[in-house]
Amino acid sequence: LSIRQILKNMLAQGFEVDIIGATNFDSKNGGKWFSKIKKNHEDKEYLNFKDDGLLHQLSITSSTSRSEMTTSEISKWYALYQHRLREFKPDLVMFYGGQPPDFLISQEARRRGIPTAAYLVNGNYQSNVWCADVDLILTDTKATSDYYKKKLGIIPVPVGKFIPRNLVVSKRRNPQRLLFINPTLAKGGAIVATLALALEDIRPDIKFQVVESRGNWTEIVKAVTKKDGNERNVLSNVIVTPHTSDMRPVYQNARILLAPRLWWESGARVLAEASLNSVPAIVTDYGGNREMLAESGFKLKLPEQFHNKPFNQSPPKEVLAPVIDLICKLFDDDNFYGEAVKKVQRVANRKFDNDLNTKNLV
């Protein structure tokens, strides 16, 4: 989503944009989309389609999972890349990813004298071999830049987030729900389920809304309740919403965003979107998310053990008790909530201006 918006912004600035890839997808929804149109491309090697002004040229693969790409499919994709370098003659090649085939992108560009920029926004890279031929590394937060300076001796340049207000900001506000997006263990799913379980008894009037994307909320609820000896599939105070491409109705009803991330997250897009909607957030004091909130929101500091894989541990009740008290106060004390909203609005205006961040990127 971030790269897509960056490219749309560059297009609007007058840049010519050429996109190549393959039919691999992070989400099952991408696979479903491809399966619907695949029958119309049975005898073709490549698929071209337009997305709001952006032309994508994809090398067709037998599987929608990148890990299952064959050597011949990688070679076919590489041939497409070389063809576009010859025909399009780019002034800059931009990419993301640190798998062995990705090395070919910057290596081939350097061989032809074309500069490259790589986009890095997670904490998963274990070596700097992938960027040996890269001229510029971009990231979204200073926290991630500092993290990789210490870890690998490389210094990504922070450029912020790119989110047009009109695509995410609701025109009306009815702040009544606790919002959690993409329920996975790494994103704090077990913590949110534990909070919901506790509030189900003491404050059944406080409703959670969980928006599924890659994660499965039911599986998380089953795992958390099983530990308590009473396995369940649902919680009465939780509304589950399927993946949606329009988050405005979701943010319209959000009073608080929960983002208790356990893995290193460079900077959650949902924090920027929530801030633009004047929604305060509760996050773990880890990764780039504390930087995203700046002086707004609320931070929960956890022992290091909870930030280790497989992220299936939930902090003890005494650690989460202050969070439960905070949630109740944000629902009950309008003055306290109003001050939290003012702070998040100031941060949003300063940090998440799409036009300003685009100017800085250029």
Coordinates of C-alpha atoms in Angstrom, one line a residue:
L1 CA 0.0 0.0 0.0
S2 CA 2.8 2.4 0.9
I3 CA 4.7 1.8 -2.4
R4 CA 1.5 2.1 -4.4
Q5 CA 0.8 5.5 -2.9
I6 CA 4.4 6.6 -3.4
L7 CA 4.2 5.7 -7.1
K8 CA 0.8 7.5 -7.4
N9 CA 2.3 10.6 -5.8
M10 CA 5.3 10.5 -8.1
L11 CA 3.0 10.1 -11.1
A12 CA 1.1 13.2 -9.9
Q13 CA 4.4 15.1 -9.7
G14 CA 5.1 14.4 -13.4
F15 CA 7.3 11.4 -13.2
E16 CA 6.8 8.5 -15.7
V17 CA 6.3 5.3 -13.8
D18 CA 6.8 1.7 -15.1
I19 CA 6.0 -1.3 -12.8
I20 CA 7.0 -4.9 -13.2
G21 CA 6.4 -7.8 -10.9
A22 CA 4.9 -11.3 -10.8
T23 CA 1.6 -12.9 -9.8
N24 CA 2.7 -13.3 -6.1
F25 CA 0.5 -12.0 -3.3
D26 CA 0.9 -11.4 0.5
S27 CA -2.8 -12.1 1.0
K28 CA -5.2 -14.8 -0.1
N29 CA -7.3 -12.1 -1.5
G30 CA -4.7 -11.4 -4.1
G31 CA -4.7 -15.1 -5.1
K32 CA -8.5 -15.0 -5.4
W33 CA -8.3 -12.0 -7.6
F34 CA -5.8 -13.7 -9.9
S35 CA -7.7 -17.0 -10.1
K36 CA -10.7 -15.1 -11.5
I37 CA -8.8 -13.6 -14.4
K38 CA -6.3 -16.4 -14.9
K39 CA -8.5 -18.4 -17.3
N40 CA -8.3 -15.4 -19.7
H41 CA -4.5 -15.7 -19.8
E42 CA -3.9 -19.4 -20.0
D43 CA -1.6 -19.1 -23.1
K44 CA 0.2 -15.9 -22.0
E45 CA 3.4 -15.4 -20.1
Y46 CA 2.7 -11.9 -19.0
L47 CA -0.3 -9.9 -17.6
N48 CA -0.8 -6.2 -17.9
F49 CA -3.4 -4.2 -16.0
K50 CA -4.0 -0.6 -14.9
D51 CA -4.6 0.5 -11.4
D52 CA -5.7 4.1 -11.0
G53 CA -3.2 5.3 -13.6
L54 CA -0.4 2.9 -12.7
L55 CA 0.4 0.2 -15.3
H56 CA 1.5 -3.1 -13.8
Q57 CA 3.3 -5.7 -16.0
L58 CA 3.4 -9.1 -14.2
S59 CA 5.2 -12.3 -15.1
I60 CA 2.6 -15.0 -14.7
T61 CA 3.6 -17.7 -12.2
S62 CA 2.0 -21.2 -11.5
S63 CA 1.7 -20.4 -7.8
T64 CA 0.6 -17.1 -6.1
S65 CA 3.2 -17.8 -3.3
R66 CA 6.6 -16.2 -4.0
S67 CA 8.4 -19.0 -2.1
E68 CA 7.1 -21.4 -4.8
M69 CA 8.5 -19.5 -7.8
T70 CA 10.5 -21.9 -10.0
T71 CA 13.9 -21.1 -11.5
S72 CA 12.4 -20.8 -15.0
E73 CA 9.8 -18.4 -13.6
I74 CA 12.4 -16.2 -12.0
S75 CA 14.3 -16.2 -15.3
K76 CA 11.2 -15.2 -17.2
W77 CA 10.6 -12.3 -14.7
Y78 CA 14.3 -11.3 -15.1
A79 CA 13.9 -11.2 -18.9
L80 CA 10.9 -8.9 -18.5
Y81 CA 13.0 -6.6 -16.2
Q82 CA 15.9 -6.5 -18.7
H83 CA 13.4 -5.7 -21.5
R84 CA 11.9 -2.8 -19.6
L85 CA 15.3 -1.4 -18.8
R86 CA 16.1 -1.3 -22.5
E87 CA 12.8 0.1 -23.6
F88 CA 11.8 2.4 -20.8
K89 CA 15.3 3.6 -20.0
P90 CA 14.6 4.6 -16.4
D91 CA 16.5 7.3 -14.5
L92 CA 15.9 5.4 -11.3
V93 CA 15.0 1.9 -10.3
M94 CA 13.1 1.5 -7.0
F95 CA 12.3 -1.8 -5.4
Y96 CA 11.8 -3.6 -2.1
G97 CA 12.7 -7.1 -0.8
G98 CA 15.9 -8.9 0.2
Q99 CA 15.6 -12.4 -1.3
P100 CA 18.3 -13.7 -3.7
P101 CA 16.3 -12.9 -6.9
D102 CA 16.0 -9.3 -5.7
F103 CA 19.8 -8.9 -5.8
L104 CA 19.4 -9.0 -9.6
I105 CA 17.5 -5.8 -9.6
S106 CA 20.2 -3.5 -8.2
Q107 CA 23.0 -5.5 -9.8
E108 CA 21.6 -5.2 -13.3
A109 CA 20.8 -1.5 -12.9
R110 CA 24.3 -0.8 -11.7
R111 CA 25.8 -2.7 -14.6
R112 CA 23.8 -0.3 -16.9
G113 CA 24.7 2.8 -14.9
I114 CA 21.2 3.3 -13.5
P115 CA 20.9 4.4 -9.8
T116 CA 18.7 2.4 -7.4
A117 CA 16.6 3.1 -4.3
A118 CA 15.3 0.3 -2.0
Y119 CA 12.4 0.6 0.4
L120 CA 13.0 -1.1 3.8
V121 CA 10.2 -0.9 6.4
N122 CA 10.6 -4.0 8.7
G123 CA 13.2 -5.5 11.0
N124 CA 13.7 -8.8 9.3
Y125 CA 16.9 -8.2 7.3
Q126 CA 19.8 -10.2 8.8
S127 CA 22.7 -9.1 6.4
N128 CA 23.5 -6.3 4.1
V129 CA 24.4 -8.5 1.1
W130 CA 21.1 -7.6 -0.6
C131 CA 22.0 -3.9 -0.8
A132 CA 25.6 -4.1 -2.0
D133 CA 24.6 -2.4 -5.3
V134 CA 22.0 -0.1 -3.9
D135 CA 22.6 3.7 -4.0
L136 CA 19.8 4.8 -1.6
I137 CA 17.8 3.0 1.1
L138 CA 14.5 4.6 2.2
T139 CA 12.5 3.9 5.3
D140 CA 9.6 5.5 7.2
T141 CA 10.9 6.2 10.7
K142 CA 14.2 7.2 12.3
A143 CA 13.8 4.3 14.7
T144 CA 14.3 1.8 11.8
S145 CA 17.2 3.9 10.4
D146 CA 18.9 3.7 13.9
Y147 CA 18.0 0.0 14.2
Y148 CA 19.8 -0.9 11.0
K149 CA 22.7 1.4 11.6
K150 CA 23.4 -0.5 14.8
K151 CA 22.5 -3.9 13.4
L152 CA 24.1 -3.9 9.9
G153 CA 26.0 -0.7 9.5
I154 CA 23.6 0.7 6.9
I155 CA 21.7 4.0 7.3
P156 CA 18.2 4.1 5.6
V157 CA 16.8 7.6 5.1
P158 CA 13.5 8.2 6.8
V159 CA 10.8 9.7 4.5
G160 CA 7.6 9.3 6.5
K161 CA 4.2 7.9 5.5
F162 CA 2.2 8.6 2.3
I163 CA -1.5 8.7 3.0
P164 CA -4.0 11.0 1.2
R165 CA -6.6 12.2 3.8
N166 CA -9.5 11.8 1.4
L167 CA -8.9 8.1 1.1
V168 CA -9.0 7.3 4.8
V169 CA -10.6 10.1 6.8
S170 CA -14.3 9.8 7.6
K171 CA -16.4 12.9 7.3
R172 CA -18.4 12.0 10.4
R173 CA -17.2 10.7 13.8
N174 CA -19.1 8.4 16.2
P175 CA -16.3 7.3 18.5
Q176 CA -17.7 4.3 20.4
R177 CA -15.5 1.3 19.7
L178 CA -12.0 -0.1 20.5
L179 CA -10.4 -0.9 17.1
F180 CA -7.9 -3.6 16.3
I181 CA -6.7 -4.2 12.8
N182 CA -5.2 -7.4 11.3
P183 CA -5.4 -9.9 14.2
T184 CA -2.1 -11.8 14.2
L185 CA 0.1 -12.8 17.1
A186 CA 2.9 -10.6 16.0
K187 CA 0.6 -7.6 15.9
G188 CA -0.5 -8.3 19.5
G189 CA -3.6 -10.4 18.9
A190 CA -3.2 -12.4 22.1
I191 CA -2.9 -9.2 24.1
V192 CA -6.1 -7.8 22.6
A193 CA -8.0 -11.0 23.1
T194 CA -6.9 -11.0 26.8
L195 CA -8.1 -7.4 27.2
A196 CA -11.4 -8.2 25.5
L197 CA -11.9 -11.2 27.7
A198 CA -11.3 -9.1 30.9
L199 CA -13.6 -6.3 29.7
E200 CA -16.3 -8.7 28.7
D201 CA -17.0 -9.3 32.4
I202 CA -16.4 -5.8 34.0
R203 CA -17.4 -3.5 31.1
P204 CA -19.6 -5.3 28.6
D205 CA -20.7 -1.9 27.3
I206 CA -17.3 -1.3 25.7
K207 CA -17.3 -3.0 22.3
F208 CA -14.2 -4.1 20.3
Q209 CA -14.1 -4.0 16.5
V210 CA -11.6 -6.4 14.9
V211 CA -10.9 -6.0 11.2
E212 CA -9.4 -9.1 9.7
S213 CA -6.8 -9.1 6.9
R214 CA -4.1 -11.7 7.0
G215 CA -4.9 -12.7 10.6
N216 CA -7.7 -15.0 11.9
W217 CA -9.4 -13.7 15.1
T218 CA -11.2 -16.9 15.9
E219 CA -8.0 -18.9 16.1
I220 CA -6.5 -16.3 18.5
V221 CA -9.6 -16.3 20.7
K222 CA -9.5 -20.1 20.8
A223 CA -5.9 -20.2 21.8
V224 CA -6.2 -17.5 24.6
T225 CA -9.4 -19.0 26.1
K226 CA -8.0 -22.5 26.0
K227 CA -5.2 -21.4 28.3
D228 CA -7.9 -20.3 30.8
G229 CA -9.5 -23.7 30.6
N230 CA -12.6 -22.5 28.8
E231 CA -12.0 -22.7 25.1
R232 CA -14.4 -20.5 23.0
N233 CA -14.7 -19.3 19.4
V234 CA -16.2 -15.9 20.0
L235 CA -16.4 -13.1 22.6
S236 CA -19.7 -11.3 23.2
N237 CA -18.1 -7.8 23.2
V238 CA -16.2 -8.2 19.9
I239 CA -17.5 -7.3 16.4
V240 CA -15.5 -9.0 13.6
T241 CA -15.3 -7.2 10.3
P242 CA -13.9 -8.8 7.1
H243 CA -11.1 -7.2 5.1
T244 CA -12.2 -4.0 3.5
S245 CA -10.6 -1.6 1.0
D246 CA -12.5 1.4 2.5
M247 CA -11.5 2.0 6.1
R248 CA -13.4 5.2 6.5
P249 CA -16.6 3.6 8.0
V250 CA -14.3 1.7 10.4
Y251 CA -12.5 4.8 11.6
Q252 CA -15.8 6.7 11.9
N253 CA -16.8 4.5 14.8
A254 CA -13.3 4.1 16.4
R255 CA -12.7 5.7 19.8
I256 CA -9.3 4.1 20.4
L257 CA -6.9 2.1 18.2
L258 CA -5.1 -0.8 19.8
A259 CA -1.7 -1.6 18.3
P260 CA 0.2 -3.6 20.9
R261 CA 2.8 -4.8 18.4
L262 CA 5.3 -7.5 19.5
W263 CA 7.5 -7.8 16.4
W264 CA 9.7 -4.9 15.2
E265 CA 7.3 -2.7 13.2
S266 CA 8.9 0.1 11.4
G267 CA 5.8 2.3 11.6
A268 CA 2.3 1.0 11.4
R269 CA 0.3 2.5 8.6
V270 CA -2.9 2.2 10.7
L271 CA -1.4 4.6 13.3
A272 CA -1.1 7.3 10.7
E273 CA -4.6 6.6 9.4
A274 CA -6.0 6.6 12.9
S275 CA -4.2 9.8 13.7
L276 CA -5.6 11.5 10.6
N277 CA -9.0 10.5 11.9
S278 CA -8.3 12.0 15.4
V279 CA -8.3 8.5 17.0
P280 CA -5.8 8.1 19.9
A281 CA -3.8 4.9 20.0
I282 CA -2.4 2.5 22.6
V283 CA 0.8 0.9 21.4
T284 CA 3.7 -1.1 22.8
D285 CA 6.8 1.0 23.4
Y286 CA 8.8 -0.9 20.7
G287 CA 9.9 -0.3 17.1
G288 CA 9.0 2.8 15.2
N289 CA 5.4 3.1 16.5
R290 CA 6.4 5.2 19.5
E291 CA 8.0 7.6 17.1
M292 CA 4.8 7.6 15.0
L293 CA 2.8 8.8 17.9
A294 CA 5.3 11.3 19.1
E295 CA 3.7 13.1 22.1
S296 CA 0.3 11.7 21.4
G297 CA -1.3 8.3 22.4
F298 CA -0.3 5.9 25.1
K299 CA 2.7 3.5 25.3
L300 CA 2.9 0.2 27.1
K301 CA 6.4 -1.1 27.9
L302 CA 6.7 -4.9 28.0
P303 CA 9.6 -7.1 29.1
E304 CA 11.8 -8.2 26.2
Q305 CA 10.6 -11.8 26.3
F306 CA 7.2 -10.8 24.9
H307 CA 8.9 -9.4 21.8
N308 CA 10.3 -12.8 20.8
K309 CA 8.8 -15.3 18.4
P310 CA 6.3 -17.0 18.2
F311 CA 4.6 -14.0 20.0
N312 CA 2.0 -16.2 21.6
Q313 CA 2.6 -15.0 25.2
S314 CA 0.2 -12.6 26.8
P315 CA 1.4 -10.4 29.7
P316 CA 0.1 -11.3 33.1
K317 CA -3.0 -9.5 34.4
E318 CA -1.1 -7.2 36.7
V319 CA 0.8 -5.8 33.6
L320 CA -2.4 -5.3 31.6
A321 CA -4.5 -3.9 34.6
P322 CA -3.3 -0.3 34.0
V323 CA -4.2 -0.7 30.3
I324 CA -7.7 -1.8 31.3
D325 CA -8.0 1.2 33.6
L326 CA -6.8 3.5 30.8
I327 CA -9.4 2.2 28.4
C328 CA -12.2 2.7 30.9
K329 CA -11.0 6.3 31.5
L330 CA -10.9 7.1 27.8
F331 CA -14.5 5.9 27.5
D332 CA -15.8 7.5 30.8
D333 CA -13.8 10.8 31.1
D334 CA -14.7 13.1 28.2
N335 CA -12.2 15.8 29.2
F336 CA -9.4 13.3 29.4
Y337 CA -10.4 11.8 26.0
G338 CA -10.7 15.3 24.5
E339 CA -7.1 16.2 25.5
A340 CA -5.9 12.9 23.9
V341 CA -7.7 13.8 20.7
K342 CA -6.1 17.3 20.5
K343 CA -2.7 15.8 20.9
V344 CA -3.2 13.3 18.1
Q345 CA -4.5 16.0 15.8
R346 CA -1.4 18.1 16.3
V347 CA 0.8 15.1 15.5
A348 CA -1.2 14.2 12.4
N349 CA -0.9 17.7 11.0
R350 CA 2.8 17.7 11.6
K351 CA 3.9 14.2 10.6
F352 CA 1.4 12.8 8.1
D353 CA 1.0 15.5 5.5
N354 CA 1.0 13.5 2.2
D355 CA 2.0 16.5 0.1
L356 CA 4.9 17.6 2.4
N357 CA 6.2 14.0 2.7
T358 CA 6.1 13.6 -1.1
K359 CA 8.1 16.8 -1.5
N360 CA 10.7 15.6 0.9
L361 CA 10.9 12.2 -1.0
V362 CA 11.4 13.9 -4.3

